[in-house]
CSV table of C-alpha atoms in Angstrom, one decimal:
chain,number,residue,atom,x,y,z
A,1,UNK,CA,-3.5,3.0,1.3
A,2,UNK,CA,-3.2,1.8,2.2
A,3,UNK,CA,-6.0,0.7,4.1
A,4,UNK,CA,-8.1,2.0,1.3
A,5,UNK,CA,-7.6,1.2,-2.3
A,6,UNK,CA,-9.4,3.6,-4.5
A,7,UNK,CA,-10.4,3.3,-8.1
A,8,UNK,CA,-8.9,5.7,-10.6
A,9,UNK,CA,-10.4,9.0,-11.7
A,10,UNK,CA,-9.4,11.0,-14.7
A,11,UNK,CA,-8.6,14.6,-14.0
A,12,UNK,CA,-9.1,17.5,-16.4
A,13,UNK,CA,-5.5,17.6,-17.2
A,14,UNK,CA,-5.6,13.9,-18.1
A,15,UNK,CA,-3.8,12.7,-14.9
A,16,UNK,CA,-4.8,9.4,-13.6
A,17,UNK,CA,-5.3,8.5,-10.0
A,18,UNK,CA,-3.2,6.1,-8.0
A,19,UNK,CA,-5.2,3.7,-5.9
A,20,UNK,CA,-4.0,3.5,-2.4
A,21,UNK,CA,-3.8,-0.2,-2.4
A,22,UNK,CA,-3.3,-0.9,1.2
A,23,UNK,CA,-6.6,0.3,2.6
A,24,UNK,CA,-9.4,-0.6,4.9
A,25,UNK,CA,-12.2,0.5,2.8
A,26,UNK,CA,-13.5,-0.7,-0.5
A,27,UNK,CA,-11.7,-0.3,-3.8
A,28,UNK,CA,-12.4,-0.6,-7.4
A,29,UNK,CA,-12.8,-4.1,-8.9
A,30,UNK,CA,-12.6,-2.9,-12.4
A,31,UNK,CA,-14.0,-4.8,-15.4
A,32,UNK,CA,-11.5,-7.6,-15.8
A,33,UNK,CA,-13.6,-10.0,-13.8
A,34,UNK,CA,-13.0,-11.7,-10.5
A,35,UNK,CA,-9.6,-13.2,-11.2
A,36,UNK,CA,-6.8,-13.4,-13.7
A,37,UNK,CA,-4.0,-15.8,-14.0
A,38,UNK,CA,-0.6,-15.9,-15.7
A,39,UNK,CA,1.8,-18.7,-15.5
A,40,UNK,CA,5.5,-19.5,-15.9
A,41,UNK,CA,6.7,-23.0,-16.6
A,42,UNK,CA,3.4,-24.8,-16.1
A,43,UNK,CA,4.5,-26.2,-12.8
A,44,UNK,CA,1.8,-27.6,-10.5
A,45,UNK,CA,2.2,-25.0,-7.8
A,46,UNK,CA,-0.3,-22.2,-7.9
A,47,UNK,CA,0.6,-18.8,-6.4
A,48,UNK,CA,-2.8,-17.3,-5.5
A,49,UNK,CA,-2.5,-13.6,-4.9
A,50,UNK,CA,-5.1,-11.3,-3.5
A,51,UNK,CA,-4.6,-7.9,-5.0
A,52,UNK,CA,-6.2,-4.5,-5.6
A,53,UNK,CA,-7.6,-4.2,-9.1
A,54,UNK,CA,-7.5,-0.8,-10.7
A,55,UNK,CA,-5.8,1.2,-13.4
A,56,UNK,CA,-2.6,1.0,-11.3
A,57,UNK,CA,-0.5,-2.0,-12.3
A,58,UNK,CA,0.9,-3.2,-9.0
A,59,UNK,CA,4.1,-5.3,-8.9
A,60,UNK,CA,2.3,-8.6,-8.7
A,61,UNK,CA,0.3,-7.7,-11.8
A,62,UNK,CA,3.5,-6.6,-13.6
A,63,UNK,CA,5.0,-10.0,-12.9
A,64,UNK,CA,1.9,-12.0,-13.8
A,65,UNK,CA,1.5,-10.0,-17.1
A,66,UNK,CA,5.0,-10.3,-18.4
A,67,UNK,CA,6.2,-13.8,-19.3
A,68,UNK,CA,9.9,-13.0,-18.9
A,69,UNK,CA,9.2,-12.3,-15.2
A,70,UNK,CA,6.5,-14.9,-14.5
A,71,UNK,CA,8.5,-17.5,-16.4
A,72,UNK,CA,11.2,-17.3,-13.7
A,73,UNK,CA,8.7,-18.6,-11.1
A,74,UNK,CA,8.2,-22.4,-10.8
A,75,UNK,CA,4.4,-22.1,-10.6
A,76,UNK,CA,1.3,-20.4,-11.9
A,77,UNK,CA,0.2,-17.0,-10.6
A,78,UNK,CA,-3.5,-16.6,-10.0
A,79,UNK,CA,-4.7,-13.0,-9.3
A,80,UNK,CA,-7.9,-12.5,-7.3
A,81,UNK,CA,-9.2,-9.0,-6.7
A,82,UNK,CA,-9.9,-7.9,-3.1
A,83,UNK,CA,-11.9,-4.9,-2.0
A,84,UNK,CA,-9.9,-3.9,1.1
A,85,UNK,CA,-6.9,-4.9,3.1
A,86,UNK,CA,-9.1,-6.2,5.9
A,87,UNK,CA,-11.2,-8.3,3.5
A,88,UNK,CA,-8.1,-9.5,1.7
A,89,UNK,CA,-6.4,-10.7,4.9
A,90,UNK,CA,-9.6,-12.4,6.0
A,91,UNK,CA,-9.7,-14.3,2.7
A,92,UNK,CA,-6.1,-15.2,3.1
A,93,UNK,CA,-6.8,-16.5,6.6
A,94,UNK,CA,-9.7,-18.5,5.2
A,95,UNK,CA,-7.5,-20.2,2.6
A,96,UNK,CA,-8.6,-18.3,-0.5
A,97,UNK,CA,-5.0,-17.5,-1.5
A,98,UNK,CA,-1.6,-17.7,0.2
A,99,UNK,CA,-0.3,-14.2,-0.9
A,100,UNK,CA,-1.8,-10.8,-0.4
A,101,UNK,CA,-0.3,-7.7,-2.0
A,102,UNK,CA,-0.6,-4.0,-1.3
A,103,UNK,CA,-2.0,-4.1,2.2
A,104,UNK,CA,-1.2,-1.4,4.6
A,105,UNK,CA,-0.6,-0.9,8.3
A,106,UNK,CA,-4.1,-1.0,9.8
A,107,UNK,CA,-5.3,-4.3,8.2
A,108,UNK,CA,-1.9,-6.0,8.7
A,109,UNK,CA,-1.7,-5.0,12.4
A,110,UNK,CA,-5.3,-6.1,12.8
A,111,UNK,CA,-4.4,-9.5,11.3
A,112,UNK,CA,-1.4,-9.7,13.7
A,113,UNK,CA,-3.7,-8.9,16.6
A,114,UNK,CA,-5.9,-11.8,15.5
A,115,UNK,CA,-2.9,-14.1,15.1
A,116,UNK,CA,-3.3,-14.7,11.4
A,117,UNK,CA,-0.7,-17.2,10.4
A,118,UNK,CA,1.2,-15.2,7.9
A,119,UNK,CA,4.3,-13.0,7.5
A,120,UNK,CA,5.2,-9.7,5.9
A,121,UNK,CA,8.0,-10.5,3.5
A,122,UNK,CA,8.4,-7.4,1.3
A,123,UNK,CA,7.8,-3.7,1.6
A,124,UNK,CA,6.3,-2.6,-1.7
A,125,UNK,CA,5.3,1.0,-1.7
A,126,UNK,CA,4.1,4.0,0.3
A,127,UNK,CA,0.7,5.7,0.2
A,128,UNK,CA,0.5,8.6,-2.3
A,129,UNK,CA,-1.6,10.8,-0.1
A,130,UNK,CA,-1.2,14.5,0.3
A,131,UNK,CA,-2.5,17.1,2.8
A,132,UNK,CA,-4.2,19.9,0.8
A,133,UNK,CA,-5.2,23.2,2.4
A,134,UNK,CA,-6.9,26.3,1.2
A,135,UNK,CA,-5.2,29.7,0.6
A,136,UNK,CA,-6.0,31.0,4.1
A,137,UNK,CA,-3.6,28.4,5.6
A,138,UNK,CA,-0.2,30.0,5.2
A,139,UNK,CA,1.8,27.9,7.7
A,140,UNK,CA,1.3,24.7,9.5
A,141,UNK,CA,0.5,26.4,12.8
A,142,UNK,CA,-2.5,28.0,11.0
A,143,UNK,CA,-4.3,24.6,11.3
A,144,UNK,CA,-4.8,25.2,15.0
A,145,UNK,CA,-8.5,25.5,15.5
A,146,UNK,CA,-9.2,24.1,12.1
A,147,UNK,CA,-10.6,20.8,10.8
A,148,UNK,CA,-8.9,18.3,8.5
A,149,UNK,CA,-10.8,15.5,6.8
A,150,UNK,CA,-9.5,12.1,5.9
A,151,UNK,CA,-10.6,8.5,5.1
A,152,UNK,CA,-11.9,7.1,8.4
A,153,UNK,CA,-9.9,4.4,10.0
A,154,UNK,CA,-7.4,4.2,7.2
A,155,UNK,CA,-3.7,4.3,6.9
A,156,UNK,CA,-4.1,7.9,5.9
A,157,UNK,CA,-5.8,8.5,9.2
A,158,UNK,CA,-2.8,7.0,11.0
A,159,UNK,CA,-0.4,9.1,8.9
A,160,UNK,CA,-2.1,12.5,9.3
A,161,UNK,CA,-2.6,12.1,13.0
A,162,UNK,CA,1.1,11.3,13.4
A,163,UNK,CA,2.0,14.3,11.4
A,164,UNK,CA,-0.2,16.6,13.5
A,165,UNK,CA,1.4,15.2,16.6
A,166,UNK,CA,4.8,16.2,15.3
A,167,UNK,CA,3.5,19.7,14.7
A,168,UNK,CA,2.1,20.0,18.2
A,169,UNK,CA,-1.4,20.1,16.8
A,170,UNK,CA,-2.9,16.9,18.2
A,171,UNK,CA,-5.2,18.8,20.6
A,172,UNK,CA,-5.6,21.8,18.4
A,173,UNK,CA,-6.7,20.4,15.0
A,174,UNK,CA,-9.8,18.3,14.7
A,175,UNK,CA,-9.6,15.3,12.4
A,176,UNK,CA,-12.9,14.2,10.9
A,177,UNK,CA,-13.2,10.8,9.1
A,178,UNK,CA,-15.2,10.4,6.0
A,179,UNK,CA,-16.5,7.2,4.3
A,180,UNK,CA,-14.6,7.8,1.0
A,181,UNK,CA,-11.9,9.9,-0.6
A,182,UNK,CA,-14.5,11.6,-2.8
A,183,UNK,CA,-16.5,12.6,0.3
A,184,UNK,CA,-13.4,14.2,1.8
A,185,UNK,CA,-12.8,16.2,-1.4
A,186,UNK,CA,-16.4,17.2,-1.6
A,187,UNK,CA,-16.3,18.5,2.0
A,188,UNK,CA,-13.2,20.6,1.2
A,189,UNK,CA,-14.8,22.0,-1.9
A,190,UNK,CA,-17.9,22.9,0.1
A,191,UNK,CA,-15.8,24.7,2.7
A,192,UNK,CA,-16.9,22.3,5.5
A,193,UNK,CA,-13.3,21.4,6.3
A,194,UNK,CA,-10.1,23.4,6.1
A,195,UNK,CA,-7.7,20.6,5.0
A,196,UNK,CA,-8.1,17.4,3.1
A,197,UNK,CA,-5.6,14.5,3.5
A,198,UNK,CA,-6.5,12.6,0.3
A,199,UNK,CA,-5.0,10.3,-2.4
A,200,UNK,CA,-3.3,11.6,-5.5
A,201,UNK,CA,-6.4,11.9,-7.7
A,202,UNK,CA,-8.3,14.1,-5.3
A,203,UNK,CA,-5.2,16.0,-4.3
A,204,UNK,CA,-4.5,16.9,-7.9
A,205,UNK,CA,-8.1,17.9,-8.4
A,206,UNK,CA,-8.2,20.2,-5.4
A,207,UNK,CA,-4.9,21.8,-6.4
A,208,UNK,CA,-6.1,22.4,-10.0
A,209,UNK,CA,-9.6,23.5,-9.3
A,210,UNK,CA,-10.0,24.7,-5.8
A,211,UNK,CA,-6.9,26.8,-5.0
A,212,UNK,CA,-5.5,23.9,-2.9
A,213,UNK,CA,-1.9,23.9,-1.6
A,214,UNK,CA,0.1,20.8,-0.8
A,215,UNK,CA,1.5,20.9,2.7
A,216,UNK,CA,3.0,17.4,3.2
A,217,UNK,CA,2.9,14.0,1.5
A,218,UNK,CA,2.7,10.4,2.9
A,219,UNK,CA,6.3,9.8,1.9
A,220,UNK,CA,7.4,12.9,3.9
A,221,UNK,CA,5.3,11.8,6.9
A,222,UNK,CA,6.9,8.3,6.7
A,223,UNK,CA,10.3,10.0,7.3
A,224,UNK,CA,9.0,11.6,10.4
A,225,UNK,CA,8.3,8.2,11.9
A,226,UNK,CA,4.8,7.4,10.8
A,227,UNK,CA,5.4,5.2,7.7
A,228,UNK,CA,2.4,3.4,6.2
A,229,UNK,CA,3.8,0.7,3.9
A,230,UNK,CA,1.8,-1.4,1.5
A,231,UNK,CA,3.3,-4.8,1.8
A,232,UNK,CA,3.4,-8.4,0.4
A,233,UNK,CA,2.5,-11.1,2.8
A,234,UNK,CA,2.4,-14.9,2.6
A,235,UNK,CA,0.9,-17.6,4.8
A,236,UNK,CA,3.2,-19.6,7.0
A,237,UNK,CA,1.9,-22.8,5.6
A,238,UNK,CA,2.5,-22.0,2.0
A,239,UNK,CA,6.0,-20.6,2.7
A,240,UNK,CA,7.0,-23.6,4.7
A,241,UNK,CA,6.0,-25.9,1.9
A,242,UNK,CA,7.2,-23.8,-1.0
A,243,UNK,CA,10.1,-21.6,0.1
A,244,UNK,CA,12.0,-21.7,-3.2
A,245,UNK,CA,8.8,-20.5,-5.1
A,246,UNK,CA,8.2,-17.7,-2.5
A,247,UNK,CA,11.8,-16.6,-3.0
A,248,UNK,CA,11.4,-16.5,-6.8
A,249,UNK,CA,8.2,-14.5,-6.4
A,250,UNK,CA,9.9,-12.0,-4.1
A,251,UNK,CA,12.8,-11.7,-6.6
A,252,UNK,CA,10.4,-11.0,-9.5
A,253,UNK,CA,8.5,-8.4,-7.4
A,254,UNK,CA,11.8,-6.7,-6.8
A,255,UNK,CA,12.6,-6.8,-10.5
A,256,UNK,CA,9.1,-5.5,-11.5
A,257,UNK,CA,9.4,-2.5,-9.2
A,258,UNK,CA,12.7,-1.6,-10.6
A,259,UNK,CA,11.4,-1.9,-14.1
A,260,UNK,CA,8.4,0.2,-13.4
A,261,UNK,CA,10.7,3.2,-12.7
A,262,UNK,CA,13.1,2.5,-15.6
A,263,UNK,CA,13.2,3.1,-19.4
A,264,UNK,CA,11.2,-0.1,-20.1
A,265,UNK,CA,8.3,0.8,-17.8
A,266,UNK,CA,5.8,1.7,-20.6
A,267,UNK,CA,6.4,-1.6,-22.4
A,268,UNK,CA,6.0,-3.8,-19.3
A,269,UNK,CA,3.0,-1.9,-17.9
A,270,UNK,CA,1.3,-2.1,-21.3
A,271,UNK,CA,1.7,-5.9,-21.4
A,272,UNK,CA,0.3,-6.3,-17.8
A,273,UNK,CA,-2.5,-3.8,-18.1
A,274,UNK,CA,-4.7,-6.3,-19.9
A,275,UNK,CA,-5.0,-8.3,-16.6
A,276,UNK,CA,-6.7,-5.3,-14.9
A,277,UNK,CA,-9.0,-4.4,-17.8
A,278,UNK,CA,-7.5,-0.9,-18.0
A,279,UNK,CA,-6.1,0.7,-21.2
A,280,UNK,CA,-2.4,1.4,-21.2
A,281,UNK,CA,-3.2,5.1,-21.6
A,282,UNK,CA,-4.5,5.0,-18.0
A,283,UNK,CA,-2.3,2.3,-16.6
A,284,UNK,CA,1.0,3.9,-17.5
A,285,UNK,CA,0.6,7.3,-15.7
A,286,UNK,CA,-1.3,5.7,-12.8
A,287,UNK,CA,1.5,3.2,-12.2
A,288,UNK,CA,4.3,5.7,-12.5
A,289,UNK,CA,2.9,7.7,-9.6
A,290,UNK,CA,3.4,4.8,-7.2
A,291,UNK,CA,6.1,5.6,-4.6
A,292,UNK,CA,7.9,2.2,-4.6
A,293,UNK,CA,10.4,1.3,-2.0
A,294,UNK,CA,13.8,1.1,-3.8
A,295,UNK,CA,15.5,-2.3,-3.6
A,296,UNK,CA,18.5,-0.5,-2.0
A,297,UNK,CA,16.3,0.6,0.9
A,298,UNK,CA,14.2,-2.5,1.2
A,299,UNK,CA,16.1,-4.3,4.0
A,300,UNK,CA,16.5,-1.1,6.0
A,301,UNK,CA,12.7,-1.1,6.6
A,302,UNK,CA,12.9,-4.5,8.3
A,303,UNK,CA,16.0,-3.9,10.4
A,304,UNK,CA,19.0,-1.7,10.7
A,305,UNK,CA,22.6,-2.9,9.9
A,306,UNK,CA,23.5,-5.3,12.7
A,307,UNK,CA,20.1,-4.9,14.3
A,308,UNK,CA,17.0,-7.1,14.7
A,309,UNK,CA,13.5,-7.1,13.4
A,310,UNK,CA,12.3,-5.7,16.7
A,311,UNK,CA,14.1,-2.4,16.2
A,312,UNK,CA,13.3,-2.1,12.5
A,313,UNK,CA,11.1,0.7,11.1
A,314,UNK,CA,8.3,-1.7,10.1
A,315,UNK,CA,8.0,-3.0,13.7
A,316,UNK,CA,8.0,0.5,15.1
A,317,UNK,CA,5.3,1.6,12.6
A,318,UNK,CA,3.2,-1.4,13.4
A,319,UNK,CA,3.5,-0.7,17.2
A,320,UNK,CA,2.3,2.8,16.6
A,321,UNK,CA,-0.5,1.5,14.3
A,322,UNK,CA,-1.5,-0.9,17.0
A,323,UNK,CA,-2.0,1.9,19.5
A,324,UNK,CA,-3.9,3.9,16.8
A,325,UNK,CA,-6.2,0.9,16.3
A,326,UNK,CA,-6.8,0.5,20.0
A,327,UNK,CA,-7.6,4.2,20.3
A,328,UNK,CA,-10.1,3.7,17.4
A,329,UNK,CA,-11.7,0.7,19.2
A,330,UNK,CA,-10.7,-1.7,16.4
A,331,UNK,CA,-8.5,-3.9,18.5
A,332,UNK,CA,-8.7,-4.6,22.3
A,333,UNK,CA,-5.0,-4.8,22.9
A,334,UNK,CA,-1.9,-3.5,21.1
A,335,UNK,CA,0.2,-6.4,19.7
A,336,UNK,CA,3.4,-7.0,21.6
A,337,UNK,CA,6.8,-6.5,20.1
A,338,UNK,CA,7.1,-10.3,20.0
A,339,UNK,CA,3.8,-10.7,18.2
A,340,UNK,CA,4.8,-8.2,15.6
A,341,UNK,CA,8.2,-9.6,14.9
A,342,UNK,CA,6.8,-13.1,14.7
A,343,UNK,CA,4.9,-11.8,11.6
A,344,UNK,CA,7.9,-10.3,9.9
A,345,UNK,CA,10.4,-12.3,7.8
A,346,UNK,CA,13.3,-10.4,6.1
A,347,UNK,CA,15.1,-13.5,4.9
A,348,UNK,CA,13.6,-13.4,1.4
A,349,UNK,CA,14.8,-9.8,0.9
A,350,UNK,CA,18.2,-10.7,2.4
A,351,UNK,CA,18.6,-13.6,0.0
A,352,UNK,CA,17.5,-11.5,-3.0
A,353,UNK,CA,20.0,-8.8,-2.2
A,354,UNK,CA,22.8,-11.3,-1.5
A,355,UNK,CA,22.7,-13.0,-4.8
A,356,UNK,CA,20.9,-10.5,-6.9
A,357,UNK,CA,18.1,-13.1,-7.3
A,358,UNK,CA,20.3,-15.5,-9.1
A,359,UNK,CA,18.3,-18.6,-8.3
């Protein structure tokens, strides 16, 4: 998201929303309180993690809420809810916690532009947004002269503008930003916009109740060269002092994401859902919607075989996002390739894949 992390909403069919965790606008803080902690061996190291609290059980929550995962980390995990990616990275910069999870392109690139001393160490998942149009839009070209709504200044805004450029519609389709996903959906229902690029909850609602048709998803847009990844980041200072612990955390994040798509998903999600204050009946379907980056594809986002971080997909996406933020007036200059790569570290992923996290 993200980028925007939204709270969940229950649809008429009982589907639960995925929060776009990597967002720029505020998200749901839920009822579980301001923080939650789960530990492993009782070691003195505390792994403070800023995370988006909602019905969705992110990988950091899945680790913290399951002792067999958390127990493989030589430290105690402390989860602290954040309201947005921008706020979360500002808190990280201020020393509130060394890790931040689920933050998307715009806030990360903004932090890079501000020279926040941290590195992206793991690509967690994509947004789950979809472009929904009405029955009068039969083909992509029909969007010429039409208006599409999205969440203003978010990763979704970056994504849909990128997709429109690939369709030759940059100067033909107007994109209007709204303050919330709900506002975008409401405008579509009222007939004030012709398309809505929204997160899964609103997308399902518009398809079920307003004759909406799905045109493209965030995952598909990512493959066109405009990926918005929600990532795990850590401060340089903490990583320098606690590299083995950071490696352990990355390994368990990798394990958690694999579990969340496997046969034991329900059991693990149920155990972890207590940390978010959401019932398992909501957490399980919400979490299973998350489009996680498979471990087999993880390193490819950082760099190609034989390549460098500079020519990797994350660096390319961040460069595009930097230009997007400059056009939006949110940064004065686009971060250079050197600045971007200085904030990427693929070594934890490489080590995890090399020894299958046998540490």
